PDB file of C-alpha atoms in Angstrom:
ATOM      1  CA  MET W  23     -47.988 -44.705 -32.572  1.00  0.00           C
ATOM      2  CA  MET W  24     -48.017 -44.781 -28.767  1.00  0.00           C
ATOM      3  CA  GLN W  25     -44.543 -46.296 -28.755  1.00  0.00           C
ATOM      4  CA  ILE W  26     -43.217 -43.558 -31.030  1.00  0.00           C
ATOM      5  CA  LEU W  27     -44.654 -40.866 -28.755  1.00  0.00           C
ATOM      6  CA  ASN W  28     -43.135 -42.535 -25.726  1.00  0.00           C
ATOM      7  CA  ASN W  29     -39.753 -42.705 -27.491  1.00  0.00           C
ATOM      8  CA  LYS W  30     -39.958 -39.009 -28.390  1.00  0.00           C
ATOM      9  CA  LYS W  31     -40.873 -38.147 -24.831  1.00  0.00           C
ATOM     10  CA  TYR W  32     -37.963 -40.224 -23.548  1.00  0.00           C
ATOM     11  CA  LEU W  33     -35.518 -38.576 -25.972  1.00  0.00           C
ATOM     12  CA  SER W  34     -36.797 -35.129 -25.009  1.00  0.00           C
ATOM     13  CA  LEU W  35     -36.305 -35.834 -21.318  1.00  0.00           C
ATOM     14  CA  MET W  36     -32.826 -37.238 -21.957  1.00  0.00           C
ATOM     15  CA  VAL W  37     -31.763 -34.177 -23.994  1.00  0.00           C
ATOM     16  CA  SER W  38     -33.116 -31.857 -21.287  1.00  0.00           C
ATOM     17  CA  GLY W  39     -31.136 -33.761 -18.675  1.00  0.00           C
ATOM     18  CA  ILE W  40     -27.931 -33.493 -20.694  1.00  0.00           C
ATOM     19  CA  ILE W  41     -28.439 -29.734 -21.131  1.00  0.00           C
ATOM     20  CA  LEU W  42     -28.946 -29.292 -17.383  1.00  0.00           C
ATOM     21  CA  VAL W  43     -25.781 -31.281 -16.603  1.00  0.00           C
ATOM     22  CA  LEU W  44     -23.738 -29.239 -19.109  1.00  0.00           C
ATOM     23  CA  ALA W  45     -25.130 -25.952 -17.752  1.00  0.00           C
ATOM     24  CA  ALA W  46     -24.279 -26.970 -14.198  1.00  0.00           C
ATOM     25  CA  GLY W  47     -20.761 -27.932 -15.274  1.00  0.00           C
ATOM     26  CA  ILE W  48     -20.191 -24.621 -17.046  1.00  0.00           C
ATOM     27  CA  PHE W  49     -21.485 -22.687 -14.014  1.00  0.00           C
ATOM     28  CA  LEU W  50     -19.151 -24.553 -11.657  1.00  0.00           C
ATOM     29  CA  LEU W  51     -16.205 -24.012 -14.024  1.00  0.00           C
ATOM     30  CA  PHE W  52     -16.663 -20.227 -14.159  1.00  0.00           C
ATOM     31  CA  ASP W  53     -17.503 -20.075 -10.448  1.00  0.00           C
ATOM     32  CA  ASN W  54     -14.236 -21.805  -9.554  1.00  0.00           C
ATOM     33  CA  GLN W  55     -12.271 -19.587 -11.947  1.00  0.00           C
ATOM     34  CA  GLU W  56     -13.733 -16.478 -10.313  1.00  0.00           C
ATOM     35  CA  GLU W  57     -12.696 -17.703  -6.866  1.00  0.00           C
ATOM     36  CA  GLU W  58      -9.151 -18.341  -8.101  1.00  0.00           C
ATOM     37  CA  ILE W  59      -8.617 -14.882  -9.608  1.00  0.00           C
ATOM     38  CA  THR W  60      -9.992 -12.805  -6.746  1.00  0.00           C
ATOM     39  CA  PRO W  61      -7.878 -13.588  -3.649  1.00  0.00           C
ATOM     40  CA  VAL W  62      -7.933 -11.213  -0.669  1.00  0.00           C
ATOM     41  CA  ILE W  63      -4.319 -10.249  -1.324  1.00  0.00           C
ATOM     42  CA  PRO W  64      -2.992 -11.435  -4.692  1.00  0.00           C
ATOM     43  CA  SER W  65      -0.660 -14.405  -4.343  1.00  0.00           C
ATOM     44  CA  GLY W  66       1.514 -13.008  -7.119  1.00  0.00           C
ATOM     45  CA  SER W  67       3.821 -10.151  -6.154  1.00  0.00           C
ATOM     46  CA  PRO W  68       2.638  -6.759  -7.450  1.00  0.00           C
ATOM     47  CA  GLY W  69       6.252  -6.011  -8.363  1.00  0.00           C
ATOM     48  CA  GLY W  70       8.740  -3.571  -6.873  1.00  0.00           C
ATOM     49  CA  PHE W  71       9.040  -3.193  -3.125  1.00  0.00           C
ATOM     50  CA  THR W  72       6.414  -5.055  -1.139  1.00  0.00           C
ATOM     51  CA  PHE W  73       5.322  -5.537   2.461  1.00  0.00           C
ATOM     52  CA  LEU W  74       3.009  -8.470   3.184  1.00  0.00           C
ATOM     53  CA  GLU W  75       2.412  -8.592  -0.592  1.00  0.00           C
ATOM     54  CA  LEU W  76       1.295  -4.949  -0.675  1.00  0.00           C
ATOM     55  CA  GLY W  77       3.113  -2.943  -3.323  1.00  0.00           C
ATOM     56  CA  ALA W  78       2.818   0.215  -5.394  1.00  0.00           C
ATOM     57  CA  THR W  79      -0.090  -1.114  -7.465  1.00  0.00           C
ATOM     58  CA  THR W  80      -2.116  -2.582  -4.578  1.00  0.00           C
ATOM     59  CA  ARG W  81      -5.501  -0.934  -4.000  1.00  0.00           C
ATOM     60  CA  PHE W  82      -6.847  -0.636  -0.462  1.00  0.00           C
ATOM     61  CA  THR W  83     -10.045  -2.573   0.229  1.00  0.00           C
ATOM     62  CA  GLN W  84     -11.878  -3.801   3.308  1.00  0.00           C
ATOM     63  CA  GLU W  85     -10.650  -7.316   2.497  1.00  0.00           C
ATOM     64  CA  ILE W  86      -7.049  -6.095   2.535  1.00  0.00           C
ATOM     65  CA  ARG W  87      -7.621  -4.389   5.876  1.00  0.00           C
ATOM     66  CA  GLU W  88      -9.003  -7.620   7.325  1.00  0.00           C
ATOM     67  CA  SER W  89      -6.033  -9.583   5.973  1.00  0.00           C
ATOM     68  CA  LEU W  90      -3.585  -7.104   7.521  1.00  0.00           C
ATOM     69  CA  GLU W  91      -5.418  -7.315  10.835  1.00  0.00           C
ATOM     70  CA  ALA W  92      -5.038 -11.097  10.779  1.00  0.00           C
ATOM     71  CA  GLN W  93      -1.272 -10.711  10.302  1.00  0.00           C
ATOM     72  CA  LEU W  94      -0.503  -7.586  12.366  1.00  0.00           C
ATOM     73  CA  GLY W  95      -3.286  -7.420  14.950  1.00  0.00           C
ATOM     74  CA  SER W  96      -5.821  -4.674  15.535  1.00  0.00           C
ATOM     75  CA  ASP W  97      -5.332  -1.354  13.769  1.00  0.00           C
ATOM     76  CA  VAL W  98      -6.195   2.287  14.215  1.00  0.00           C
ATOM     77  CA  LEU W  99      -7.760   3.736  11.057  1.00  0.00           C
ATOM     78  CA  GLU W 100      -7.635   7.481  10.346  1.00  0.00           C
ATOM     79  CA  THR W 101      -8.665   9.518   7.325  1.00  0.00           C
ATOM     80  CA  ASN W 102      -7.778  13.047   6.167  1.00  0.00           C
ATOM     81  CA  THR W 103      -4.372  13.010   7.815  1.00  0.00           C
ATOM     82  CA  ILE W 104      -1.183  14.982   7.424  1.00  0.00           C
ATOM     83  CA  ILE W 105       1.619  13.417   5.383  1.00  0.00           C
ATOM     84  CA  ASP W 106       5.084  13.450   6.910  1.00  0.00           C
ATOM     85  CA  LEU W 107       7.777  11.807   4.796  1.00  0.00           C
ATOM     86  CA  SER W 108      10.638  12.843   7.090  1.00  0.00           C
ATOM     87  CA  VAL W 109      12.830  10.241   8.803  1.00  0.00           C
ATOM     88  CA  ASN W 110      15.825  10.026  11.147  1.00  0.00           C
ATOM     89  CA  TYR W 111      16.609  13.700  11.819  1.00  0.00           C
ATOM     90  CA  ASN W 112      15.769  17.154  10.511  1.00  0.00           C
ATOM     91  CA  GLY W 113      17.629  17.652   7.235  1.00  0.00           C
ATOM     92  CA  PHE W 114      18.236  13.972   6.455  1.00  0.00           C
ATOM     93  CA  LEU W 115      16.001  13.920   3.374  1.00  0.00           C
ATOM     94  CA  LYS W 116      17.326  17.248   2.133  1.00  0.00           C
ATOM     95  CA  GLU W 117      20.900  15.946   2.275  1.00  0.00           C
ATOM     96  CA  PHE W 118      20.490  12.409   0.949  1.00  0.00           C
ATOM     97  CA  PHE W 119      17.108  12.268  -0.819  1.00  0.00           C
ATOM     98  CA  PRO W 120      16.387  15.748  -2.238  1.00  0.00           C
ATOM     99  CA  ASP W 121      13.538  14.488  -4.449  1.00  0.00           C
ATOM    100  CA  ILE W 122      11.682  13.075  -1.436  1.00  0.00           C
ATOM    101  CA  HIS W 123      12.446  16.282   0.458  1.00  0.00           C
ATOM    102  CA  ARG W 124      10.857  18.307  -2.365  1.00  0.00           C
ATOM    103  CA  LEU W 125       7.727  16.162  -2.213  1.00  0.00           C
ATOM    104  CA  ASN W 126       7.567  16.597   1.556  1.00  0.00           C
ATOM    105  CA  ILE W 127       7.712  20.379   1.133  1.00  0.00           C
ATOM    106  CA  GLU W 128       4.872  20.295  -1.415  1.00  0.00           C
ATOM    107  CA  LEU W 129       2.738  18.221   0.946  1.00  0.00           C
ATOM    108  CA  ASN W 130       3.207  20.514   3.932  1.00  0.00           C
ATOM    109  CA  ASP W 131       2.999  24.200   4.813  1.00  0.00           C
ATOM    110  CA  SER W 132       6.234  26.116   5.352  1.00  0.00           C
ATOM    111  CA  SER W 133       4.679  28.005   8.271  1.00  0.00           C
ATOM    112  CA  GLY W 134       3.902  24.764  10.067  1.00  0.00           C
ATOM    113  CA  ALA W 135       0.138  24.973   9.548  1.00  0.00           C
ATOM    114  CA  ARG W 136      -1.610  21.622   9.497  1.00  0.00           C
ATOM    115  CA  ILE W 137      -2.337  20.430   5.951  1.00  0.00           C
ATOM    116  CA  GLU W 138      -4.714  17.488   5.737  1.00  0.00           C
ATOM    117  CA  HIS W 139      -4.831  15.213   2.711  1.00  0.00           C
ATOM    118  CA  ASN W 140      -7.438  12.761   1.456  1.00  0.00           C
ATOM    119  CA  THR W 141      -5.733   9.695   2.898  1.00  0.00           C
ATOM    120  CA  ILE W 142      -6.328   6.423   4.698  1.00  0.00           C
ATOM    121  CA  LYS W 143      -3.855   5.718   7.493  1.00  0.00           C
ATOM    122  CA  LEU W 144      -3.525   2.376   9.262  1.00  0.00           C
ATOM    123  CA  THR W 145      -1.392   2.097  12.407  1.00  0.00           C
ATOM    124  CA  TYR W 146      -0.413  -1.143  14.154  1.00  0.00           C
ATOM    125  CA  ARG W 147       1.241  -1.021  17.587  1.00  0.00           C
ATOM    126  CA  TYR W 148       0.807  -4.615  18.723  1.00  0.00           C
ATOM    127  CA  ALA W 149       2.141  -6.590  15.752  1.00  0.00           C
ATOM    128  CA  GLN W 150       4.611  -8.434  18.006  1.00  0.00           C
ATOM    129  CA  ARG W 151       1.651 -10.198  19.614  1.00  0.00           C
ATOM    130  CA  LYS W 152       1.175 -11.844  16.222  1.00  0.00           C
ATOM    131  CA  ASN W 153       4.736 -13.186  16.414  1.00  0.00           C
ATOM    132  CA  THR W 154       6.120 -10.644  13.929  1.00  0.00           C
ATOM    133  CA  PRO W 155       9.463  -8.804  14.267  1.00  0.00           C
ATOM    134  CA  PHE W 156       7.730  -5.395  14.061  1.00  0.00           C
ATOM    135  CA  TYR W 157       6.728  -3.275  17.046  1.00  0.00           C
ATOM    136  CA  TYR W 158       5.264  -0.454  14.926  1.00  0.00           C
ATOM    137  CA  VAL W 159       3.737  -0.384  11.438  1.00  0.00           C
ATOM    138  CA  GLU W 160       2.195   2.585   9.628  1.00  0.00           C
ATOM    139  CA  LEU W 161       0.634   2.417   6.166  1.00  0.00           C
ATOM    140  CA  VAL W 162      -0.705   5.492   4.377  1.00  0.00           C
ATOM    141  CA  PHE W 163      -2.857   5.213   1.240  1.00  0.00           C
ATOM    142  CA  SER W 164      -4.269   7.818  -1.110  1.00  0.00           C
ATOM    143  CA  ASN W 165      -8.036   7.869  -0.653  1.00  0.00           C
ATOM    144  CA  TYR W 166      -8.371   8.843  -4.329  1.00  0.00           C
ATOM    145  CA  ALA W 167      -6.483   6.005  -6.027  1.00  0.00           C
ATOM    146  CA  LYS W 168      -6.500   3.734  -2.926  1.00  0.00           C
ATOM    147  CA  ARG W 169      -2.814   3.023  -3.523  1.00  0.00           C
ATOM    148  CA  PRO W 170      -0.040   3.208  -0.898  1.00  0.00           C
ATOM    149  CA  LEU W 171       1.972   6.410  -0.561  1.00  0.00           C
ATOM    150  CA  TYR W 172       4.453   5.197   2.024  1.00  0.00           C
ATOM    151  CA  ILE W 173       4.967   2.528   4.680  1.00  0.00           C
ATOM    152  CA  LYS W 174       6.927   2.956   7.917  1.00  0.00           C
ATOM    153  CA  ILE W 175       7.996  -0.060   9.979  1.00  0.00           C
ATOM    154  CA  LYS W 176      10.025  -0.276  13.186  1.00  0.00           C
ATOM    155  CA  SER W 177      11.867  -3.348  14.412  1.00  0.00           C
ATOM    156  CA  LYS W 178      14.381  -4.180  17.130  1.00  0.00           C
ATOM    157  CA  LYS W 179      17.408  -6.437  16.610  1.00  0.00           C
ATOM    158  CA  GLU W 180      15.451  -8.631  14.188  1.00  0.00           C
ATOM    159  CA  GLY W 181      15.906  -5.880  11.621  1.00  0.00           C
ATOM    160  CA  ALA W 182      19.385  -7.195  10.833  1.00  0.00           C
ATOM    161  CA  GLU W 183      17.837 -10.376   9.428  1.00  0.00           C
ATOM    162  CA  ILE W 184      15.357  -8.319   7.414  1.00  0.00           C
ATOM    163  CA  ILE W 185      18.267  -6.543   5.718  1.00  0.00           C
ATOM    164  CA  ASP W 186      19.591  -9.928   4.565  1.00  0.00           C
ATOM    165  CA  ILE W 187      16.175 -10.649   3.045  1.00  0.00           C
ATOM    166  CA  PHE W 188      16.207  -7.309   1.199  1.00  0.00           C
ATOM    167  CA  ASN W 189      19.723  -7.912  -0.126  1.00  0.00           C
ATOM    168  CA  GLY W 190      18.664 -11.294  -1.458  1.00  0.00           C
ATOM    169  CA  LYS W 191      15.495  -9.929  -3.039  1.00  0.00           C
ATOM    170  CA  TYR W 192      16.570  -6.511  -4.355  1.00  0.00           C
ATOM    171  CA  GLY W 193      20.349  -6.806  -4.694  1.00  0.00           C
ATOM    172  CA  GLU W 194      23.141  -5.066  -2.839  1.00  0.00           C
ATOM    173  CA  ALA W 195      22.114  -1.859  -1.084  1.00  0.00           C
ATOM    174  CA  LYS W 196      23.815   1.519  -1.141  1.00  0.00           C
ATOM    175  CA  LYS W 197      25.050   2.765   2.222  1.00  0.00           C
ATOM    176  CA  ILE W 198      24.737   6.119   3.959  1.00  0.00           C
ATOM    177  CA  ASP W 199      26.708   7.234   7.016  1.00  0.00           C
ATOM    178  CA  TRP W 200      25.733  10.599   8.388  1.00  0.00           C
ATOM    179  CA  ALA W 201      28.259  12.737  10.235  1.00  0.00           C
ATOM    180  CA  GLY W 202      27.397  14.064  13.678  1.00  0.00           C
ATOM    181  CA  GLU W 203      24.610  11.517  14.138  1.00  0.00           C
ATOM    182  CA  LYS W 204      24.759   8.032  15.609  1.00  0.00           C
ATOM    183  CA  GLY W 205      23.306   6.051  12.769  1.00  0.00           C
ATOM    184  CA  SER W 206      23.605   4.665   9.277  1.00  0.00           C
ATOM    185  CA  ALA W 207      21.250   3.658   6.505  1.00  0.00           C
ATOM    186  CA  LEU W 208      20.931   1.331   3.548  1.00  0.00           C
ATOM    187  CA  TYR W 209      18.691   1.983   0.578  1.00  0.00           C
ATOM    188  CA  TRP W 210      17.471   0.471  -2.661  1.00  0.00           C
ATOM    189  CA  LYS W 211      15.830   2.149  -5.675  1.00  0.00           C
ATOM    190  CA  GLU W 212      13.381   0.531  -8.077  1.00  0.00           C
ATOM    191  CA  ASN W 213      11.058   2.254 -10.562  1.00  0.00           C
ATOM    192  CA  ASN W 214      11.694   5.585  -8.774  1.00  0.00           C
ATOM    193  CA  ASP W 215      10.468   4.063  -5.499  1.00  0.00           C
ATOM    194  CA  ILE W 216      12.801   3.944  -2.519  1.00  0.00           C
ATOM    195  CA  LEU W 217      13.278   1.369   0.228  1.00  0.00           C
ATOM    196  CA  LEU W 218      15.228   2.792   3.161  1.00  0.00           C
ATOM    197  CA  VAL W 219      16.484   0.949   6.249  1.00  0.00           C
ATOM    198  CA  SER W 220      17.945   3.123   9.008  1.00  0.00           C
ATOM    199  CA  LYS W 221      19.947   1.638  11.874  1.00  0.00           C
ATOM    200  CA  LEU W 222      19.596   3.700  15.047  1.00  0.00           C
ATOM    201  CA  LYS W 223      20.072   3.397  18.800  1.00  0.00           C
ATOM    202  CA  ASP W 224      17.150   3.480  21.196  1.00  0.00           C
ATOM    203  CA  ARG W 225      17.307   5.364  24.498  1.00  0.00           C
ATOM    204  CA  PHE W 226      18.935   2.343  26.157  1.00  0.00           C
ATOM    205  CA  GLY W 227      21.647   2.086  23.518  1.00  0.00           C
ATOM    206  CA  PHE W 228      20.246  -0.981  21.763  1.00  0.00           C
ATOM    207  CA  SER W 229      20.060  -1.182  17.981  1.00  0.00           C
ATOM    208  CA  GLU W 230      16.741  -0.793  16.219  1.00  0.00           C
ATOM    209  CA  TYR W 231      15.818  -0.589  12.576  1.00  0.00           C
ATOM    210  CA  HIS W 232      13.396   1.794  10.893  1.00  0.00           C
ATOM    211  CA  ILE W 233      12.167   0.665   7.475  1.00  0.00           C
ATOM    212  CA  THR W 234      10.510   3.125   5.087  1.00  0.00           C
ATOM    213  CA  MET W 235       9.048   2.471   1.647  1.00  0.00           C
ATOM    214  CA  TYR W 236       8.355   5.531  -0.499  1.00  0.00           C
ATOM    215  CA  PHE W 237       6.058   4.893  -3.461  1.00  0.00           C
ATOM    216  CA  VAL W 238       7.180   7.993  -5.319  1.00  0.00           C
ATOM    217  CA  GLU W 239       4.947   7.746  -8.386  1.00  0.00           C
ATOM    218  CA  ASN W 240       1.858   7.373  -6.192  1.00  0.00           C
ATOM    219  CA  ILE W 241       2.900  10.422  -4.155  1.00  0.00           C
ATOM    220  CA  ASN W 242       3.410  12.438  -7.349  1.00  0.00           C
ATOM    221  CA  GLN W 243      -0.037  11.425  -8.594  1.00  0.00           C
ATOM    222  CA  LEU W 244      -1.620  12.557  -5.324  1.00  0.00           C
ATOM    223  CA  ILE W 245       0.120  15.942  -5.512  1.00  0.00           C
ATOM    224  CA  SER W 246      -0.914  16.435  -9.160  1.00  0.00           C
ATOM    225  CA  LEU W 247      -4.522  15.567  -8.374  1.00  0.00           C
ATOM    226  CA  GLU W 248      -4.599  17.910  -5.368  1.00  0.00           C
ATOM    227  CA  HIS W 249      -3.238  20.745  -7.514  1.00  0.00           C
ATOM    228  CA  LYS W 250      -5.911  20.065 -10.138  1.00  0.00           C
ATOM    229  CA  ILE W 251      -8.703  20.045  -7.538  1.00  0.00           C
ATOM    230  CA  LYS W 252      -7.372  23.254  -5.973  1.00  0.00           C
ATOM    231  CA  THR W 253      -7.250  25.001  -9.362  1.00  0.00           C
ATOM    232  CA  GLU W 254     -10.801  23.920 -10.200  1.00  0.00           C
ATOM    233  CA  LEU W 255     -12.076  25.197  -6.840  1.00  0.00           C
ATOM    234  CA  GLU W 256     -10.386  28.565  -7.348  1.00  0.00           C
ATOM    235  CA  GLU W 257     -11.889  28.904 -10.835  1.00  0.00           C
ATOM    236  CA  SER W 258     -15.299  27.949  -9.465  1.00  0.00           C
ATOM    237  CA  LYS W 259     -15.034  30.674  -6.805  1.00  0.00           C
ATOM    238  CA  LYS W 260     -14.084  33.249  -9.439  1.00  0.00           C
ATOM    239  CA  LYS W 261     -17.105  32.339 -11.556  1.00  0.00           C
ATOM    240  CA  ALA W 262     -19.364  32.518  -8.506  1.00  0.00           C
ATOM    241  CA  GLY W 263     -18.010  35.991  -7.720  1.00  0.00           C
ATOM    242  CA  LYS W 264     -18.665  37.226 -11.257  1.00  0.00           C
ATOM    243  CA  THR W 265     -22.253  36.014 -11.267  1.00  0.00           C
ATOM    244  CA  ALA W 266     -23.071  37.218  -7.745  1.00  0.00           C
ATOM    245  CA  PHE W 267     -23.606  40.854  -8.800  1.00  0.00           C
TER     246      PHE W 267
END
């Protein structure tokens, strides 16, 4: 009888040990899977135009900010900023990109009054210290959806090599030459978004390149949401006025 009890006790301990080993293995399996599917910036391209793997569907997080800082240096973060989509010279968007011009009008006041939007703006002025070809980078996100609205990048002569990269990645660009101005531009369109590279001269006569990515659908969503919020506020004020007396 004693031997049988000892055997049962031994079997019970052995089964318990096996269960613990299996549980530990399952935990490690799911733990490793979780680490693989939650990188700081996804290793897979979000599709469309991207900058440092940030694209139209990327959502701003503190981890993304830290990753950008590691690649571009220290940033300046601002919230509730104006949105200025204009580039090159006054009238450029109206002439060549009327849809972007229309969005810029909707986002700003015709009288010149300052209109602030619920945004997150990151500015990098020392990216060259990180051995990048950019001397200025500006990223603006919607603080509602946390998605990028536009990105502006400035580069010196290295911009010519960047154009070759764009041609290889997005196909042959369309060209713009504007009369009366010393400059030209190349642009690509994908899913209504626009990638624009403008070649200009600095004050010393040297070539520099201004790169702009417009995430048009994200901009449209911001405008629609702002209109909805404005309408709801106006209706709320009307109701408050009716019940005040």
